């Protein structure tokens, strides 16, 4: 496999960008080697600067549920671009997308658009603090909610492999207001609420955890979180930046039947352009300026290009039975992977929900951060390298989700399983 051009570009990038990248996990730190530089993407494929082609199961870490460069999204964005890139004044597209989101996720009666998931979460928690007049936030070890200061504590994702329990530069005072519970362990939540209940503004959770690898909520877990937050008067915040329009058209909350007070979105709602959104009950969201006093603003928020990419993506997702198709395709893949694991005797399990999955190199499915961290990252590294050699790009970290898109074909799945047979064998050496 030729890598010369990508290697040169990486060396050059390192002069100007820390680690040569603009987001840490892209540097392949935990799987070794150097990242490939992409020239273009189309459908389920990425094409790199050395002429290699990859079947892509990272899909830009979640936004590309339709695959790369979906013709309808690209056309809509091109047309919108001709009318101006940003206005800094209201445009109808903001209301159109908000109406579509509210129809899909009825708990989001009112919302605000921002430009990233990080911003959405940070702002949602500011509103929760203002609404409750309390300061503390409870999160779960291994859940990632973006890189804002207060949330960079036991945050999974890129931090899981960097080995940073939190980050230098985060004032202890901020981290002190962040309480950490164990995912799927309702006892750990009850304990924190009985000790700090009157100070807890919000409990934030990924309703299906996807930033420590895919970890499913146990039956009743989310219902228990709803009950406890109601009891203590704290707001329940679902971070659906990954699961929104992914777990189902109405997100994880529609699939699992638990409605939060506030929801944060990102990734798919921007259709590949930078968008985040936070929203919930009208009486909470009306606290946001200018209707209320909680300040939050953004130069490019609600810009017509990002709104258009989101609107067009959601339109495609409303046609036919995309979630049924995604599920079927992912089932063939995960059943095939599990079969290979069984026949080859690999100490691994596949954890999946809808079009999200993770191959964990551990004997049992993870239920929380500690059990996720027991996975054998050296085996994952060998698996990853062999998959990449065979032209299949899975996440360059054990603790991330694989994403299947509507552009993935049966042929992609067959080729992936062929590659996986060799890669699993390589992982055992
Ligand atoms: C990706 C992600 C974020 C952060 O979104 P950015 O757009 O990267 O800032 C927040 N929460 C979850 C659950 C995510 O997966």
Coordinates of C-alpha atoms and ligand atoms in Angstrom, one line a residue:
X1 CA 0.0 0.0 0.0
X2 CA 1.5 3.3 -1.1
X3 CA 1.5 6.0 1.6
X4 CA 4.3 8.3 0.5
X5 CA 2.2 11.4 -0.4
X6 CA 0.1 11.1 2.8
X7 CA 3.3 10.7 4.9
X8 CA 4.8 13.9 3.3
X9 CA 1.6 15.9 3.9
X10 CA 1.5 14.7 7.5
X11 CA 5.1 15.9 8.1
X12 CA 4.3 19.3 6.5
X13 CA 1.0 19.6 8.5
X14 CA 2.9 19.0 11.8
X15 CA 4.8 22.2 11.2
X16 CA 1.6 24.2 11.5
X17 CA -1.0 22.1 13.3
X18 CA -0.4 20.5 16.7
X19 CA 0.2 16.8 16.0
X20 CA -0.6 17.6 12.3
X21 CA -4.3 17.5 12.9
X22 CA -7.3 19.5 14.0
X23 CA -8.9 16.9 16.2
X24 CA -6.7 14.4 18.2
X25 CA -8.0 11.0 17.3
X26 CA -7.3 11.7 13.6
X27 CA -3.6 11.3 14.2
X28 CA -3.8 7.5 14.7
X29 CA -2.0 7.9 18.0
X30 CA -3.5 4.7 19.6
X31 CA -3.2 2.4 16.5
X32 CA 0.2 3.6 15.4
X33 CA 1.3 4.6 11.9
X34 CA 0.4 7.8 10.2
X35 CA -3.0 9.0 9.1
X36 CA -4.0 8.9 5.4
X37 CA -4.8 12.2 3.8
X38 CA -8.1 12.3 2.0
X39 CA -8.5 13.7 -1.5
X40 CA -12.2 13.1 -1.8
X41 CA -15.2 11.0 -0.5
X42 CA -18.1 9.5 -2.4
X43 CA -20.8 7.3 -1.1
X44 CA -19.3 4.7 1.3
X45 CA -15.7 5.4 0.0
X46 CA -12.8 7.6 0.8
X47 CA -10.0 8.1 -1.7
X48 CA -6.6 9.2 -0.4
X49 CA -3.7 11.2 -1.8
X50 CA -1.8 8.0 -2.8
X51 CA -4.6 6.5 -4.8
X52 CA -5.9 4.1 -2.1
X53 CA -9.6 3.5 -1.7
X54 CA -11.2 2.7 1.6
X55 CA -14.7 1.5 2.6
X56 CA -15.4 4.1 5.3
X57 CA -17.0 3.1 8.7
X58 CA -16.0 6.4 10.4
X59 CA -18.2 8.6 8.1
X60 CA -16.7 11.8 9.6
X61 CA -17.5 10.5 13.1
X62 CA -21.3 10.4 12.6
X63 CA -22.7 13.2 10.4
X64 CA -22.6 11.3 7.1
X65 CA -25.6 8.9 7.5
X66 CA -26.2 9.4 3.8
X67 CA -22.6 8.7 2.9
X68 CA -20.0 11.1 1.4
X69 CA -21.1 13.9 -1.0
X70 CA -24.7 12.8 -1.3
X71 CA -25.9 14.3 -4.6
X72 CA -29.0 15.9 -3.2
X73 CA -27.3 17.5 -0.3
X74 CA -24.4 18.7 -2.4
X75 CA -26.8 20.3 -5.0
X76 CA -29.0 21.9 -2.3
X77 CA -25.9 23.4 -0.7
X78 CA -24.5 24.7 -4.0
X79 CA -27.8 26.4 -4.8
X80 CA -28.0 27.9 -1.3
X81 CA -24.4 29.1 -1.7
X82 CA -25.3 31.2 -4.7
X83 CA -27.6 33.2 -2.6
X84 CA -25.0 34.0 0.1
X85 CA -23.0 32.1 2.6
X86 CA -24.2 33.8 5.8
X87 CA -26.5 36.7 6.6
X88 CA -26.3 37.4 10.3
X89 CA -29.9 38.2 10.2
X90 CA -32.9 35.8 10.3
X91 CA -33.7 33.5 7.4
X92 CA -36.6 31.1 6.9
X93 CA -34.4 28.1 6.7
X94 CA -33.8 28.2 10.5
X95 CA -37.5 27.9 11.2
X96 CA -37.9 25.1 8.5
X97 CA -35.1 23.0 10.1
X98 CA -36.4 23.7 13.7
X99 CA -39.9 22.7 12.7
X100 CA -38.6 19.4 11.2
X101 CA -36.6 18.7 14.3
X102 CA -39.5 19.5 16.6
X103 CA -41.8 17.2 14.6
X104 CA -39.2 14.4 14.9
X105 CA -38.3 15.0 18.5
X106 CA -41.4 16.4 20.2
X107 CA -39.6 17.0 23.5
X108 CA -37.7 19.8 21.6
X109 CA -40.5 22.3 21.6
X110 CA -38.1 25.2 21.2
X111 CA -34.4 25.2 20.2
X112 CA -31.4 27.3 19.4
X113 CA -28.9 26.5 16.6
X114 CA -25.2 26.7 17.2
X115 CA -22.2 25.5 15.2
X116 CA -21.0 22.4 17.0
X117 CA -22.0 19.7 19.5
X118 CA -19.6 21.1 22.0
X119 CA -21.4 24.5 21.9
X120 CA -24.8 22.8 22.1
X121 CA -24.0 20.9 25.3
X122 CA -22.2 23.8 26.9
X123 CA -25.1 26.1 26.3
X124 CA -27.8 23.6 27.3
X125 CA -26.1 23.2 30.7
X126 CA -25.9 27.0 31.1
X127 CA -29.6 27.1 30.6
X128 CA -30.1 24.2 33.1
X129 CA -28.1 26.0 35.7
X130 CA -30.1 29.2 35.2
X131 CA -33.4 27.4 35.3
X132 CA -32.6 25.5 38.5
X133 CA -30.4 28.1 40.2
X134 CA -28.0 25.3 40.9
X135 CA -24.4 24.7 39.8
X136 CA -23.5 21.0 39.7
X137 CA -23.8 18.7 36.8
X138 CA -23.8 14.9 36.9
X139 CA -22.2 13.0 34.0
X140 CA -21.1 9.4 33.4
X141 CA -17.6 8.2 33.1
X142 CA -16.9 7.4 29.5
X143 CA -19.6 9.7 28.1
X144 CA -18.2 12.5 25.9
X145 CA -20.1 15.8 25.7
X146 CA -17.6 17.9 23.7
X147 CA -14.5 19.7 25.0
X148 CA -15.9 22.5 27.1
X149 CA -14.1 22.9 30.4
X150 CA -16.6 21.5 32.9
X151 CA -17.2 18.4 30.9
X152 CA -13.6 17.3 30.2
X153 CA -13.7 14.8 33.1
X154 CA -13.6 11.1 32.4
X155 CA -14.8 11.9 29.0
X156 CA -14.1 8.8 26.9
X157 CA -13.5 9.3 23.1
X158 CA -10.1 10.8 22.3
X159 CA -9.3 11.1 26.0
X160 CA -9.6 7.4 26.6
X161 CA -6.6 6.6 24.5
X162 CA -4.6 9.8 25.3
X163 CA -4.7 8.7 29.0
X164 CA -5.7 12.1 30.2
X165 CA -8.2 11.7 33.1
X166 CA -9.0 15.3 32.4
X167 CA -7.1 18.0 30.6
X168 CA -4.5 20.4 31.8
X169 CA -5.9 23.9 31.5
X170 CA -9.2 23.0 33.0
X171 CA -9.5 24.8 36.3
X172 CA -10.1 22.4 39.2
X173 CA -13.0 24.7 40.3
X174 CA -14.8 23.8 37.1
X175 CA -14.2 20.1 37.4
X176 CA -15.4 20.3 41.0
X177 CA -18.9 21.1 39.9
X178 CA -18.9 18.0 37.7
X179 CA -20.0 14.8 39.4
X180 CA -19.1 11.4 37.9
X181 CA -21.4 8.4 38.1
X182 CA -21.0 4.9 36.5
X183 CA -23.0 4.2 33.3
X184 CA -25.7 1.6 33.9
X185 CA -25.2 1.8 37.7
X186 CA -28.2 3.5 39.1
X187 CA -26.9 3.0 42.6
X188 CA -24.0 5.4 41.8
X189 CA -26.5 8.0 40.6
X190 CA -28.7 7.7 43.7
X191 CA -25.7 8.1 45.9
X192 CA -24.6 11.3 44.2
X193 CA -28.1 12.7 44.3
X194 CA -28.6 11.8 48.0
X195 CA -25.3 13.7 48.8
X196 CA -25.7 16.7 46.4
X197 CA -29.3 16.6 45.2
X198 CA -30.1 20.2 46.1
X199 CA -27.1 21.4 44.1
X200 CA -27.5 19.4 40.9
X201 CA -28.8 21.4 38.0
X202 CA -28.7 18.7 35.4
X203 CA -27.9 15.1 34.7
X204 CA -26.4 14.7 31.2
X205 CA -26.1 11.3 29.5
X206 CA -25.6 9.8 26.1
X207 CA -28.8 7.7 26.0
X208 CA -26.9 5.1 24.0
X209 CA -23.2 5.6 24.9
X210 CA -21.0 5.7 21.7
X211 CA -17.8 7.5 22.9
X212 CA -16.4 4.6 24.8
X213 CA -17.2 2.2 22.0
X214 CA -20.9 1.4 21.8
X215 CA -22.3 0.7 25.2
X216 CA -26.1 0.0 25.5
X217 CA -28.2 1.3 28.4
X218 CA -29.6 -1.6 30.4
X219 CA -33.4 -2.0 30.5
X220 CA -34.9 0.6 32.9
X221 CA -31.7 2.6 33.2
X222 CA -33.0 5.7 31.4
X223 CA -36.4 5.4 33.1
X224 CA -34.6 5.4 36.4
X225 CA -32.7 8.5 35.4
X226 CA -36.0 10.2 34.5
X227 CA -37.5 9.3 37.9
X228 CA -34.5 10.4 40.0
X229 CA -34.0 13.8 38.2
X230 CA -37.8 14.4 38.6
X231 CA -37.6 13.6 42.3
X232 CA -34.7 16.0 42.9
X233 CA -35.9 18.7 40.5
X234 CA -32.8 18.4 38.2
X235 CA -33.1 18.6 34.5
X236 CA -32.5 15.4 32.4
X237 CA -30.4 16.2 29.4
X238 CA -30.0 13.7 26.6
X239 CA -26.9 14.3 24.6
X240 CA -28.1 13.0 21.2
X241 CA -25.3 14.5 19.1
X242 CA -24.6 11.0 17.8
X243 CA -27.9 9.2 18.3
X244 CA -30.1 12.0 17.0
X245 CA -31.5 10.9 13.6
X246 CA -29.3 7.9 14.0
X247 CA -30.8 5.5 16.6
X248 CA -34.1 6.3 14.9
X249 CA -35.5 9.4 13.1
X250 CA -36.7 10.6 16.5
X251 CA -33.3 9.7 18.1
X252 CA -32.7 7.4 21.0
X253 CA -35.5 9.0 23.0
X254 CA -38.1 7.9 20.5
X255 CA -36.6 4.4 20.2
X256 CA -36.3 3.9 24.0
X257 CA -39.4 5.8 25.0
X258 CA -37.9 8.2 27.6
X259 CA -38.3 12.0 27.1
X260 CA -35.6 14.3 28.5
X261 CA -36.1 18.0 29.5
X262 CA -33.3 19.1 27.2
X263 CA -31.7 17.5 24.1
X264 CA -28.5 18.3 22.4
X265 CA -27.9 17.6 18.7
X266 CA -25.1 17.9 16.2
X267 CA -23.5 15.7 13.5
X268 CA -26.4 14.5 11.4
X269 CA -28.5 17.7 11.8
X270 CA -25.8 19.5 10.0
X271 CA -25.6 17.0 7.1
X272 CA -21.8 17.4 7.1
X273 CA -21.6 21.1 7.8
X274 CA -20.9 22.6 11.3
X275 CA -24.2 22.6 13.2
X276 CA -25.3 21.9 16.7
X277 CA -28.7 22.5 18.4
X278 CA -30.1 22.4 21.9
X279 CA -33.7 22.5 22.9
X280 CA -36.4 21.3 25.1
X281 CA -39.4 22.5 27.0
X282 CA -40.6 26.0 26.0
X283 CA -40.6 27.2 29.6
X284 CA -36.9 26.3 29.9
X285 CA -35.8 27.5 26.4
X286 CA -37.5 30.8 26.9
X287 CA -34.8 31.7 29.4
X288 CA -32.4 32.0 26.4
X289 CA -31.6 35.6 25.2
X290 CA -33.2 37.6 23.8
X291 CA -36.4 36.1 25.2
X292 CA -34.7 35.5 28.5
X293 CA -31.5 36.5 30.3
X294 CA -29.2 33.5 29.6
X295 CA -26.7 34.8 27.1
X296 CA -25.7 32.7 24.1
X297 CA -24.8 33.9 20.6
X298 CA -23.0 32.9 17.4
X299 CA -21.8 34.7 14.3
X300 CA -22.5 31.8 12.0
X301 CA -25.4 30.2 13.9
X302 CA -28.3 29.2 11.7
X303 CA -26.4 30.1 8.5
X304 CA -28.2 29.2 5.3
X305 CA -25.6 26.6 4.1
X306 CA -25.6 24.6 7.3
X307 CA -29.4 24.8 7.6
X308 CA -29.8 23.6 4.0
X309 CA -27.5 20.6 4.4
X310 CA -29.5 19.7 7.6
X311 CA -32.9 20.1 5.9
X312 CA -31.9 18.1 2.8
X313 CA -30.4 15.3 4.9
X314 CA -33.6 15.0 7.1
X315 CA -35.7 15.1 3.9
X316 CA -33.9 12.1 2.5
X317 CA -34.2 10.3 5.9
X318 CA -38.0 10.8 5.8
X319 CA -38.3 8.9 2.5
X320 CA -38.9 5.1 2.3
X321 CA -37.6 3.1 5.2
X322 CA -33.9 4.2 5.6
X323 CA -33.7 3.0 9.2
X324 CA -34.9 -0.5 8.2
X325 CA -32.3 -0.6 5.5
X326 CA -29.5 0.6 7.8
X327 CA -30.5 -2.0 10.4
X328 CA -30.6 -4.8 7.8
X329 CA -27.2 -3.9 6.4
X330 CA -25.7 -3.5 9.9
X331 CA -27.2 -6.8 11.0
X332 CA -25.5 -8.7 8.1
X333 CA -22.3 -7.1 9.1
X334 CA -22.4 -7.6 12.8
X335 CA -23.8 -11.2 12.5
X336 CA -21.0 -11.9 10.1
X337 CA -18.4 -10.4 12.4
X338 CA -19.7 -12.3 15.4
X339 CA -19.6 -15.5 13.3
X340 CA -16.0 -14.9 12.5
X341 CA -15.2 -14.2 16.1
X342 CA -16.7 -17.5 17.1
X343 CA -15.1 -19.7 14.4
X344 CA -11.7 -18.1 14.8
X345 CA -11.8 -18.1 18.6
X346 CA -11.1 -14.4 18.9
X347 CA -11.7 -13.0 22.4
X348 CA -14.0 -10.3 21.1
X349 CA -17.7 -9.2 21.1
X350 CA -19.7 -7.0 18.8
X351 CA -21.9 -4.4 20.5
X352 CA -24.4 -2.6 18.3
X353 CA -27.5 -0.6 18.1
X354 CA -29.1 0.4 14.8
X355 CA -26.3 1.6 12.4
X356 CA -23.7 1.9 15.3
X357 CA -21.4 -0.8 16.3
X358 CA -18.1 -1.6 18.0
X359 CA -15.9 -4.7 18.0
X360 CA -14.6 -4.9 21.5
X361 CA -11.6 -7.0 22.0
X362 CA -12.7 -8.3 25.4
X363 CA -14.6 -11.5 26.3
X364 CA -17.8 -9.7 27.4
X365 CA -19.8 -6.7 26.2
X366 CA -18.9 -3.6 28.1
X367 CA -21.6 -2.1 30.3
X368 CA -19.6 1.0 31.6
X369 CA -16.3 2.8 31.2
X370 CA -14.3 0.4 33.4
X371 CA -15.4 -2.7 31.5
X372 CA -14.9 -0.9 28.2
X373 CA -11.3 -0.1 29.2
X374 CA -10.6 -3.8 29.8
X375 CA -10.6 -4.3 26.0
X376 CA -7.2 -5.4 24.6
X377 CA -6.1 -2.3 22.7
X378 CA -3.1 -4.1 21.3
X379 CA -5.3 -6.6 19.6
X380 CA -7.5 -3.7 18.3
X381 CA -4.4 -2.1 16.9
X382 CA -3.5 -5.2 14.9
X383 CA -7.1 -5.6 13.7
X384 CA -7.2 -1.9 12.7
X385 CA -3.9 -2.1 10.7
X386 CA -5.0 -5.3 8.9
X387 CA -8.4 -3.8 8.0
X388 CA -6.7 -0.6 6.7
X389 CA -4.3 -2.7 4.6
X390 CA -7.3 -4.4 3.1
X391 CA -9.0 -1.1 2.3
X392 CA -11.5 -0.9 5.2
X393 CA -11.3 2.1 7.5
X394 CA -12.7 1.5 11.0
X395 CA -12.1 4.0 13.8
X396 CA -8.4 4.4 14.7
X397 CA -9.3 3.7 18.4
X398 CA -11.0 0.9 20.2
X399 CA -13.2 3.4 22.0
X400 CA -15.2 4.8 19.1
X401 CA -18.2 3.6 17.2
X402 CA -18.3 2.3 13.6
X403 CA -20.9 4.1 11.6
X404 CA -22.8 2.5 8.7
X405 CA -24.4 4.8 6.2
X406 CA -27.2 4.4 3.6
X407 CA -24.4 4.5 0.9
X408 CA -22.9 1.2 2.2
X409 CA -23.8 -1.7 -0.2
X410 CA -24.0 -5.5 0.2
X411 CA -20.7 -5.7 -1.8
X412 CA -19.1 -3.3 0.8
X413 CA -20.3 -5.6 3.6
X414 CA -19.0 -8.8 1.8
X415 CA -15.6 -7.1 1.3
X416 CA -15.5 -5.9 4.9
X417 CA -16.2 -9.5 6.2
X418 CA -13.4 -10.9 3.9
X419 CA -11.0 -8.3 5.3
X420 CA -12.2 -9.0 8.9
X421 CA -11.4 -12.7 8.6
X422 CA -7.8 -11.8 7.9
X423 CA -7.7 -9.0 10.4
X424 CA -9.1 -11.1 13.2
X425 CA -6.5 -13.7 12.5
X426 CA -3.8 -11.0 12.5
X427 CA -5.1 -9.8 15.9
X428 CA -4.4 -13.2 17.4
X429 CA -0.7 -13.1 16.4
Ligands
LIG1 C1 -19.3 14.5 18.9 C2 -20.0 14.7 20.2 C3 -20.1 15.9 20.8 C4 -19.3 17.1 20.4 O1 -19.7 17.5 19.1 P1 -18.6 18.5 18.3 O2 -19.4 18.9 17.1 O3 -17.5 17.6 18.0 O4 -18.3 19.6 19.1 C5 -20.9 16.0 22.0 N1 -21.5 14.9 22.4 C6 -21.5 13.7 21.8 C7 -22.3 12.6 22.3 C8 -20.7 13.6 20.7 O5 -20.6 12.4 20.1

